[in-house]
Amino acid sequence: MQITETLGLLLALSFVISLLALTILIWAIANKQVHTPDADDARTIFEPGEGADTDAPNDPHHFNAARAGIDASSSSVVMWLIAAAVFWLIYGSLHGLAASLELHLPDLMSGTAQMTFGRMRTVHLNSVAYGWASQGGLAAVCWILPRIFRTELRMTGLLKTGIVLWNIGLAAGVFAIANGWTDGLEWLEIPWQIDIVLAAGAACFVAPLIATAKHRNVHHIYVSGWYFLAAVLWFPVLFVIANIPGVHHGVEQATMNWWYAHNVLGLWLTPLGVGAAYYFIPKIIGKPVYSYALSLVGFWALALFYSQVGIHHLIGGPVPTWLVTLSVVHSVMMFVPVIAVAINQHVTVAANLWALKESIPLRFISFGAVMYTLASFQGSIEALRSVNTITHFTHYTVAHAHLGAYAFVSLVLMGVIYQVVPRATGKYWPFPRMIAWHFWLNVIGFAIYFFSLTIGGVLQGLAQLDATKPFADSVTLLKPYLEGRSLGGGLMTLGHVLLVINLIAIGFAKKTRETETENMVAAE
């Protein structure tokens, strides 16, 4: 199939329809033509009488006998997912650190094909994207959905089958990549034969989560449920379409590649992170989000405008100009949902800054939420041709990708783990101070990583555009910035090791109590 004017017209028409739909939605909300979520809907995550005070040690209003049964139905699945996710986080981090070192110490691991940069970096990407972030996000989904629907998690046996299949497929995939067998497309390196196992694993998640939603005991679906259910439906469609062998070729294959890669971030990982933050920020603080009606606009704007964003990665490539322009316009439109989410989440936290001092999980989640805003703004600006001309094909893009996938998604998921594990196991964190160390190692390490690659990437791009300089100059000038990348990556990896130590220790700890209190949340 080739990209024709007819296909282009249809894609442009989809943007016009999306814009029209968003306009009608805003008009309908302003004129009360549709049911607009209000403050009462925002309080559906709280028990009766809850939602005005923090989750204080002597006021365990979060505990509810009925919900305790709900948590019991999901706790084993959640812990399976968290254990698998953290394993891939460590595995992927070590490969990412090794790949980073090879950029300024090229002879460090030479002589073995499996240890070359191309394979180590690809193993890192697939491990953290499909192993860590996907399973960590699903852990949040399996914990939160039953709570906001006030029903037990359904078909847990099928969910555990899905976890096993997904990890077998992923292990086979990274083994294949390390040994040189790949499909050769970024984010789609795992051979399609192995992708069948992954697709079967993913399918095992859809039916239980839909069944849980079907048996909900609440009239209103809280905003986290919108993001989670949409993501669970979007990702299988993306994954299957992108991995069908023999369908996509040439320029059209490149277009499909970036359509898929960017949508994995925007229509899979982003809804998982935003949905988790929408639940835990008000839940930990004990107060509803600032403007619940705005969450409706944020969700639908993401759904309507994100799907064509990825093509801006092909600026300057052999693709039709209208296609790239359409993607640039979609990218700029992403300011709408991001501002909506930012107002809701950041204002809620800003009005309750005291809570950041009391809850370290909230620090992780709030920090991640702020990074979502910054990553999205940066992404929209980066899509502009004038900026993309300098930053494309440089380490600036790597820094931006980690701002979204790591500082946003991963930090939110780490906060979720620290909040959920004590409640799922009934145990205290053995080393609460280690959690604070983890937070600061990640924040400081990421800051060093991000600013090193951002500054180095801009200088690299300017050097590449300077026709009076040899190309080698754009490489050698990067060395100190690449060393900064490794230093930051090393600190981030050390933080992950502290998470593993705490998780292993809590696994061997004795069960301490049956109810949840603030003491289960790490506090200084």
Coordinates of C-alpha atoms in Angstrom, one line a residue:
M1 CA 0.0 0.0 0.0
Q2 CA 1.4 3.4 -1.0
I3 CA 0.8 6.8 0.5
T4 CA -1.6 8.5 -2.0
E5 CA -3.3 11.8 -2.2
T6 CA -6.6 10.1 -1.3
L7 CA -5.1 8.6 1.8
G8 CA -3.6 12.0 2.7
L9 CA -7.0 13.6 2.3
L10 CA -8.5 11.1 4.6
L11 CA -5.8 11.7 7.3
A12 CA -6.2 15.5 7.0
L13 CA -10.0 15.0 7.2
S14 CA -9.5 13.0 10.4
F15 CA -7.7 16.0 11.9
V16 CA -10.6 18.3 11.0
I17 CA -13.1 15.9 12.4
S18 CA -11.1 15.6 15.6
L19 CA -10.9 19.4 16.0
L20 CA -14.6 19.7 15.3
A21 CA -15.4 16.9 17.8
L22 CA -13.3 18.7 20.5
T23 CA -15.1 22.0 19.8
I24 CA -18.5 20.3 20.1
L25 CA -17.4 18.7 23.3
I26 CA -16.3 22.0 24.9
W27 CA -19.5 23.6 23.7
A28 CA -21.7 20.8 25.1
I29 CA -19.9 21.0 28.5
A30 CA -20.2 24.8 28.6
N31 CA -23.9 24.6 27.8
K32 CA -24.6 21.6 30.0
Q33 CA -25.8 19.5 27.0
V34 CA -23.9 16.4 28.4
H35 CA -23.4 15.1 31.8
T36 CA -20.4 16.9 33.1
P37 CA -18.3 15.2 35.7
D38 CA -18.5 17.3 38.9
A39 CA -17.0 17.4 42.4
D40 CA -19.2 14.5 43.5
D41 CA -17.9 12.3 40.7
A42 CA -14.3 13.3 41.7
R43 CA -15.1 12.0 45.2
T44 CA -16.0 8.5 43.9
I45 CA -12.5 7.3 44.8
F46 CA -13.2 8.1 48.5
E47 CA -15.3 6.2 51.0
P48 CA -18.2 8.0 52.6
G49 CA -16.9 10.7 54.9
E50 CA -13.5 10.5 53.3
G51 CA -11.9 13.1 51.1
A52 CA -11.4 16.0 53.4
D53 CA -8.4 14.9 55.4
T54 CA -5.1 13.3 54.8
D55 CA -4.5 9.6 55.3
A56 CA -3.2 10.1 58.8
P57 CA -1.8 7.3 61.0
N58 CA -4.6 7.6 63.6
D59 CA -7.3 8.1 61.0
P60 CA -7.3 5.1 58.8
H61 CA -10.3 6.2 56.8
H62 CA -8.8 4.6 53.7
F63 CA -9.5 1.2 55.1
N64 CA -12.8 -0.4 54.4
A65 CA -13.7 -3.9 55.0
A66 CA -15.4 -4.3 51.6
R67 CA -12.4 -2.8 49.9
A68 CA -10.1 -5.1 51.8
G69 CA -11.7 -8.0 50.0
I70 CA -11.3 -6.1 46.8
D71 CA -7.6 -5.6 47.4
A72 CA -7.2 -9.3 48.3
S73 CA -8.5 -10.2 44.9
S74 CA -5.9 -8.2 43.1
S75 CA -2.9 -8.3 45.4
S76 CA -1.3 -11.5 44.1
V77 CA -1.6 -10.4 40.4
V78 CA -0.2 -7.0 41.3
M79 CA 2.7 -8.5 43.1
W80 CA 3.5 -10.8 40.2
L81 CA 3.5 -7.9 37.8
I82 CA 5.6 -5.7 40.1
A83 CA 8.2 -8.5 40.6
A84 CA 8.5 -9.0 36.8
A85 CA 8.6 -5.3 36.1
V86 CA 11.4 -4.6 38.6
F87 CA 13.4 -7.5 37.2
W88 CA 13.2 -6.0 33.7
L89 CA 14.0 -2.5 35.2
I90 CA 17.3 -3.8 36.6
Y91 CA 18.1 -5.9 33.5
G92 CA 17.3 -3.0 31.2
S93 CA 19.1 -0.4 33.3
L94 CA 22.4 -2.4 33.3
H95 CA 22.2 -2.8 29.5
G96 CA 21.4 0.9 29.1
L97 CA 24.4 1.8 31.4
A98 CA 26.7 -0.5 29.5
A99 CA 25.6 1.0 26.2
S100 CA 26.1 4.5 27.5
L101 CA 29.7 3.7 28.6
E102 CA 30.5 2.3 25.2
L103 CA 29.8 5.7 23.6
H104 CA 32.9 7.2 25.2
L105 CA 34.8 4.0 26.1
P106 CA 34.4 2.1 22.8
D107 CA 36.9 -0.6 23.6
L108 CA 35.4 -1.4 27.0
M109 CA 33.4 -4.4 25.9
S110 CA 34.7 -5.0 22.4
G111 CA 35.2 -8.5 21.0
T112 CA 31.7 -10.0 21.7
A113 CA 28.9 -9.3 19.3
Q114 CA 26.3 -9.5 22.1
M115 CA 28.1 -6.7 23.9
T116 CA 28.2 -4.2 21.0
F117 CA 26.3 -0.9 21.4
G118 CA 23.7 -1.7 18.8
R119 CA 22.5 -4.8 20.6
M120 CA 23.0 -3.6 24.1
R121 CA 21.0 -0.4 23.5
T122 CA 18.2 -2.4 21.8
V123 CA 18.0 -4.9 24.6
H124 CA 17.8 -2.0 27.0
L125 CA 14.9 -0.3 25.0
N126 CA 12.8 -3.5 24.8
S127 CA 13.4 -4.5 28.4
V128 CA 12.4 -1.2 29.9
A129 CA 9.5 -0.5 27.5
Y130 CA 7.8 -3.9 27.4
G131 CA 9.2 -5.4 30.6
W132 CA 9.4 -2.6 33.1
A133 CA 7.0 0.2 32.1
S134 CA 4.3 -2.0 30.6
Q135 CA 4.1 -4.4 33.5
G136 CA 4.5 -1.7 36.1
G137 CA 1.6 0.1 34.5
L138 CA -0.5 -3.0 34.4
A139 CA 0.2 -3.5 38.1
A140 CA -1.3 0.0 38.7
V141 CA -4.3 -0.9 36.5
C142 CA -5.0 -4.1 38.3
W143 CA -4.8 -2.4 41.7
I144 CA -6.8 0.7 40.9
L145 CA -9.5 -0.5 38.6
P146 CA -11.1 -2.9 41.2
R147 CA -10.9 -0.1 43.7
I148 CA -12.6 2.6 41.6
F149 CA -15.2 0.0 40.4
R150 CA -15.7 -1.3 43.9
T151 CA -15.7 -4.9 42.7
E152 CA -13.2 -7.8 42.8
L153 CA -10.6 -8.3 40.0
R154 CA -12.0 -10.9 37.7
M155 CA -10.4 -13.9 36.0
T156 CA -7.1 -13.7 37.9
G157 CA -6.0 -17.1 36.6
L158 CA -6.1 -15.7 33.0
L159 CA -4.2 -12.6 34.1
K160 CA -1.5 -14.8 35.6
T161 CA -1.3 -16.8 32.4
G162 CA -0.9 -13.5 30.5
I163 CA 2.0 -12.5 32.8
V164 CA 3.8 -15.8 32.2
L165 CA 3.3 -15.7 28.4
W166 CA 4.3 -12.0 28.2
N167 CA 7.6 -12.6 30.1
I168 CA 8.4 -15.8 28.2
G169 CA 7.9 -13.9 24.9
L170 CA 9.9 -10.9 26.1
A171 CA 12.8 -13.1 27.4
A172 CA 12.8 -14.9 24.0
G173 CA 12.7 -11.5 22.3
V174 CA 15.7 -10.0 24.0
F175 CA 17.6 -13.2 23.6
A176 CA 17.0 -13.1 19.9
I177 CA 18.0 -9.4 19.7
A178 CA 21.2 -10.1 21.6
N179 CA 22.1 -12.8 19.2
G180 CA 21.4 -10.7 16.1
W181 CA 17.9 -11.9 15.1
T182 CA 15.6 -8.8 14.8
D183 CA 12.9 -7.3 12.6
G184 CA 15.2 -4.2 12.2
L185 CA 12.6 -1.5 13.1
E186 CA 13.0 0.7 16.2
W187 CA 10.5 -0.4 19.0
L188 CA 9.6 -3.4 16.8
E189 CA 12.9 -5.3 16.9
I190 CA 11.5 -8.5 18.4
P191 CA 11.0 -11.0 15.6
W192 CA 7.3 -11.3 14.6
Q193 CA 7.3 -15.0 15.3
I194 CA 8.0 -14.3 18.9
D195 CA 5.6 -11.4 18.9
I196 CA 2.8 -14.0 18.5
V197 CA 3.6 -15.1 22.1
L198 CA 3.5 -11.5 23.3
A199 CA 0.2 -10.9 21.5
A200 CA -1.3 -14.0 23.2
G201 CA 0.0 -12.7 26.6
A202 CA -1.5 -9.2 26.0
A203 CA -4.8 -10.8 25.0
C204 CA -5.0 -12.5 28.4
F205 CA -5.2 -9.0 30.0
V206 CA -8.0 -7.6 28.0
A207 CA -10.9 -9.9 28.9
P208 CA -10.3 -9.8 32.8
L209 CA -10.1 -6.0 32.8
I210 CA -13.2 -5.6 30.7
A211 CA -15.0 -8.2 32.9
T212 CA -14.0 -6.2 36.0
A213 CA -15.4 -3.0 34.4
K214 CA -18.6 -4.8 33.4
H215 CA -19.2 -5.9 37.1
R216 CA -18.6 -2.4 38.5
N217 CA -20.7 -1.3 41.4
V218 CA -20.5 2.4 40.7
H219 CA -22.4 4.5 38.2
H220 CA -19.6 6.9 37.3
I221 CA -16.2 5.7 35.9
Y222 CA -13.5 7.7 37.6
V223 CA -11.1 9.4 35.2
S224 CA -8.3 6.9 35.8
G225 CA -10.7 4.2 34.5
W226 CA -11.1 6.1 31.2
Y227 CA -7.4 6.2 30.6
F228 CA -6.8 2.6 31.7
L229 CA -9.6 1.0 29.7
A230 CA -8.7 3.1 26.6
A231 CA -5.0 2.0 26.9
V232 CA -5.9 -1.6 27.3
L233 CA -7.9 -1.4 24.0
W234 CA -5.5 0.8 22.1
F235 CA -2.3 -1.1 22.7
P236 CA -3.3 -4.5 21.3
V237 CA -4.5 -2.8 18.1
L238 CA -1.2 -0.9 17.7
F239 CA 0.9 -4.0 18.5
V240 CA -0.9 -6.3 16.1
I241 CA -1.1 -3.9 13.2
A242 CA 2.6 -2.9 13.5
N243 CA 3.8 -6.5 13.7
I244 CA 1.9 -8.1 10.8
P245 CA 4.7 -9.4 8.6
G246 CA 4.9 -8.6 4.9
V247 CA 2.4 -5.7 4.8
H248 CA 4.5 -2.6 5.3
H249 CA 7.4 -1.8 2.9
G250 CA 9.7 1.1 2.1
V251 CA 8.6 4.6 3.0
E252 CA 5.2 3.3 4.2
Q253 CA 7.1 1.0 6.6
A254 CA 9.0 4.0 8.0
T255 CA 5.7 5.9 8.5
M256 CA 4.1 2.9 10.2
N257 CA 7.3 2.5 12.4
W258 CA 7.0 6.0 13.9
W259 CA 3.2 5.9 14.0
Y260 CA 3.6 2.8 16.2
A261 CA 6.7 3.9 18.3
H262 CA 5.2 7.3 19.3
N263 CA 1.8 5.8 20.0
V264 CA 3.3 3.2 22.3
L265 CA 4.4 6.3 24.4
G266 CA 1.2 8.4 23.9
L267 CA -1.6 5.8 23.8
W268 CA -0.1 3.1 26.0
L269 CA 2.4 4.3 28.5
T270 CA 1.0 7.9 28.9
P271 CA -2.5 6.7 29.8
L272 CA -1.0 4.3 32.3
G273 CA 1.0 7.1 34.0
V274 CA -1.6 9.8 33.8
G275 CA -4.3 7.5 35.1
A276 CA -2.2 6.3 38.0
A277 CA -1.4 9.9 38.9
Y278 CA -5.0 10.9 38.6
Y279 CA -5.9 8.3 41.3
F280 CA -3.0 8.5 43.7
I281 CA -2.4 12.3 43.9
P282 CA -5.9 13.0 45.3
K283 CA -6.0 9.7 47.2
I284 CA -2.8 10.3 49.1
I285 CA -3.6 13.9 49.8
G286 CA -7.1 13.1 50.8
K287 CA -8.8 15.7 48.5
P288 CA -10.3 15.5 45.0
V289 CA -8.6 17.0 42.0
Y290 CA -8.8 20.7 41.3
S291 CA -11.3 20.6 38.4
Y292 CA -12.8 17.2 37.6
A293 CA -14.8 18.5 34.6
L294 CA -11.5 19.5 32.9
S295 CA -10.3 15.9 33.0
L296 CA -13.0 15.1 30.4
V297 CA -11.4 17.6 28.0
G298 CA -7.9 16.3 28.7
F299 CA -8.8 12.7 28.0
W300 CA -10.7 13.3 24.7
A301 CA -8.1 15.7 23.4
L302 CA -5.4 13.0 23.9
A303 CA -7.6 10.4 22.2
L304 CA -8.4 12.7 19.2
F305 CA -5.0 14.3 18.5
Y306 CA -2.2 11.9 19.6
S307 CA -2.4 9.2 17.0
Q308 CA -0.7 11.1 14.2
V309 CA 2.0 12.8 16.3
G310 CA 4.9 10.4 15.5
I311 CA 5.4 11.3 11.9
H312 CA 7.3 14.4 12.8
H313 CA 10.3 12.1 13.3
L314 CA 10.4 11.9 9.5
I315 CA 10.9 15.6 8.9
G316 CA 13.4 15.8 6.0
G317 CA 12.7 12.2 5.0
P318 CA 11.3 10.9 1.7
V319 CA 7.6 11.3 2.8
P320 CA 5.0 13.7 1.5
T321 CA 5.1 17.2 3.0
W322 CA 1.4 17.2 3.9
L323 CA 1.9 14.1 6.0
V324 CA 4.7 15.7 8.1
T325 CA 2.7 18.9 8.3
L326 CA -0.3 17.1 9.6
S327 CA 1.8 15.5 12.3
V328 CA 3.3 18.8 13.3
V329 CA -0.2 20.3 13.7
H330 CA -1.3 17.3 15.7
S331 CA 1.8 17.7 17.9
V332 CA 1.1 21.4 18.6
M333 CA -2.6 20.5 19.4
M334 CA -1.2 18.3 22.3
F335 CA -0.9 21.4 24.3
V336 CA -4.7 21.1 24.9
P337 CA -4.8 17.8 26.9
V338 CA -1.5 18.4 28.6
I339 CA -2.6 21.8 30.0
A340 CA -5.9 20.2 31.2
V341 CA -4.0 17.5 33.0
A342 CA -1.4 19.9 34.4
I343 CA -4.1 22.2 35.8
N344 CA -5.8 19.3 37.6
Q345 CA -2.8 17.5 39.0
H346 CA -0.3 20.4 39.7
V347 CA -2.8 22.7 41.3
T348 CA -4.1 19.9 43.5
V349 CA -0.5 19.3 44.7
A350 CA 0.4 22.9 44.9
A351 CA -2.5 23.6 47.2
N352 CA -1.3 20.8 49.5
L353 CA 2.5 21.0 49.5
W354 CA 2.6 19.7 53.1
A355 CA 1.7 16.3 51.7
L356 CA 5.0 16.0 49.8
K357 CA 6.8 16.2 53.1
E358 CA 4.7 13.4 54.6
S359 CA 4.6 11.0 51.7
I360 CA 7.5 9.9 49.6
P361 CA 5.4 8.0 47.1
L362 CA 3.6 11.3 46.4
R363 CA 6.9 12.9 45.7
F364 CA 7.7 10.3 43.1
I365 CA 4.2 10.6 41.5
S366 CA 4.0 14.4 41.6
F367 CA 7.5 14.7 40.2
G368 CA 6.6 12.3 37.4
A369 CA 3.4 14.4 36.7
V370 CA 5.4 17.6 36.4
M371 CA 7.8 15.8 34.0
Y372 CA 4.8 14.7 31.9
T373 CA 3.9 18.4 31.4
L374 CA 7.5 19.4 30.5
A375 CA 8.0 16.4 28.2
S376 CA 4.8 17.1 26.3
F377 CA 5.6 20.8 25.9
Q378 CA 9.1 20.0 24.8
G379 CA 7.7 17.4 22.3
S380 CA 5.3 19.9 20.7
I381 CA 8.0 22.5 20.3
E382 CA 10.5 19.9 19.1
A383 CA 8.1 18.9 16.3
L384 CA 8.4 22.3 14.7
R385 CA 10.6 22.2 11.6
S386 CA 12.9 25.0 12.7
V387 CA 13.7 23.2 16.0
N388 CA 13.7 19.7 14.5
T389 CA 16.3 20.7 11.9
I390 CA 18.8 21.2 14.7
T391 CA 17.8 18.5 17.2
H392 CA 17.0 15.6 15.0
F393 CA 19.6 12.9 14.7
T394 CA 21.3 14.2 17.9
H395 CA 21.4 13.2 21.6
Y396 CA 18.8 15.9 22.3
T397 CA 16.2 13.4 21.1
V398 CA 17.5 10.8 23.5
A399 CA 17.2 13.2 26.4
H400 CA 13.6 14.1 25.4
A401 CA 12.6 10.4 25.1
H402 CA 13.9 9.8 28.7
L403 CA 12.1 12.9 30.0
G404 CA 8.9 11.2 28.9
A405 CA 9.5 7.5 29.4
Y406 CA 11.7 7.7 32.5
A407 CA 11.2 11.0 34.4
F408 CA 7.4 10.8 33.8
V409 CA 6.3 7.2 33.4
S410 CA 9.0 5.5 35.5
L411 CA 8.9 7.9 38.4
V412 CA 5.1 7.7 38.6
L413 CA 5.3 3.8 38.6
M414 CA 8.0 3.8 41.3
G415 CA 5.7 5.9 43.5
V416 CA 2.9 3.5 42.8
I417 CA 5.0 0.5 43.9
Y418 CA 6.0 2.2 47.1
Q419 CA 2.4 3.1 47.8
V420 CA 0.8 -0.3 46.8
V421 CA 3.2 -3.0 48.0
P422 CA 2.7 -2.4 51.7
R423 CA -1.0 -2.6 51.2
A424 CA -0.9 -5.6 49.0
T425 CA 1.4 -7.5 51.4
G426 CA 0.3 -6.2 54.8
K427 CA 4.0 -5.4 55.6
Y428 CA 6.0 -2.3 56.3
W429 CA 8.9 -1.2 54.1
P430 CA 12.0 -2.5 56.0
F431 CA 14.2 0.4 55.0
P432 CA 12.1 3.6 54.6
R433 CA 15.1 5.9 54.5
M434 CA 16.4 3.9 51.5
I435 CA 13.3 5.1 49.6
A436 CA 14.2 8.7 50.1
W437 CA 17.7 7.9 48.8
H438 CA 16.1 6.2 45.8
F439 CA 14.1 9.3 45.0
W440 CA 17.0 11.7 45.2
L441 CA 19.4 9.4 43.3
N442 CA 16.8 9.3 40.5
V443 CA 16.1 13.0 40.5
I444 CA 19.8 14.0 40.6
G445 CA 20.9 11.3 38.2
F446 CA 18.2 12.2 35.7
A447 CA 19.0 15.9 35.9
I448 CA 22.7 15.2 35.1
Y449 CA 21.6 12.8 32.3
F450 CA 19.0 15.2 30.8
F451 CA 21.0 18.4 30.8
S452 CA 24.2 16.7 29.5
L453 CA 22.4 15.2 26.5
T454 CA 20.2 18.3 25.8
I455 CA 23.2 20.7 25.8
G456 CA 25.4 18.2 24.0
G457 CA 22.6 17.5 21.5
V458 CA 22.1 21.1 20.5
L459 CA 25.9 21.6 20.1
Q460 CA 26.0 18.4 18.0
G461 CA 23.1 19.6 15.8
L462 CA 24.7 23.0 15.2
A463 CA 28.0 21.4 14.4
Q464 CA 26.4 19.0 11.9
L465 CA 24.7 22.0 10.1
D466 CA 28.0 23.9 9.9
A467 CA 29.4 23.1 6.4
T468 CA 32.8 24.6 7.3
K469 CA 33.4 22.0 10.0
P470 CA 34.3 18.3 9.4
F471 CA 31.7 15.8 10.6
A472 CA 34.2 14.4 13.2
D473 CA 33.9 17.7 15.1
S474 CA 30.2 16.9 15.9
V475 CA 31.4 13.6 17.4
T476 CA 34.4 14.6 19.4
L477 CA 32.7 17.6 21.1
L478 CA 30.2 15.2 22.6
K479 CA 32.6 13.3 24.9
P480 CA 32.1 15.2 28.1
Y481 CA 28.4 15.2 27.6
L482 CA 28.4 11.4 27.0
E483 CA 30.4 11.0 30.2
G484 CA 27.7 13.1 32.0
R485 CA 25.1 10.7 30.5
S486 CA 26.9 7.7 32.0
L487 CA 27.3 9.4 35.4
G488 CA 23.6 10.2 35.5
G489 CA 22.6 6.8 34.3
G490 CA 24.8 5.2 37.0
L491 CA 23.1 7.2 39.7
M492 CA 19.6 6.2 38.3
T493 CA 20.6 2.5 38.2
L494 CA 21.9 2.7 41.8
G495 CA 18.5 4.0 42.8
H496 CA 16.9 1.0 41.1
V497 CA 19.1 -1.3 43.1
L498 CA 17.8 0.3 46.3
L499 CA 14.3 -0.4 45.2
V500 CA 15.2 -4.1 44.6
I501 CA 16.8 -4.4 48.1
N502 CA 13.7 -3.0 49.7
L503 CA 11.4 -5.3 47.7
I504 CA 13.5 -8.4 48.5
A505 CA 13.6 -7.4 52.2
I506 CA 9.8 -6.9 52.4
G507 CA 9.4 -10.3 50.8
F508 CA 11.1 -11.9 53.8
A509 CA 9.6 -9.6 56.4
K510 CA 6.8 -10.8 58.7
K511 CA 3.3 -9.7 58.1
T512 CA 2.7 -6.8 60.5
R513 CA -0.9 -5.8 60.3
E514 CA -4.1 -6.3 58.4
T515 CA -5.1 -2.6 57.8
E516 CA -3.4 0.1 55.9
T517 CA -2.0 3.3 57.6
E518 CA 0.3 6.1 56.7
N519 CA 3.1 4.1 58.4
M520 CA 3.0 1.8 55.4
V521 CA 3.9 4.7 53.2
A522 CA 7.5 5.6 53.4
A523 CA 8.1 8.7 55.4
E524 CA 11.1 10.5 56.5

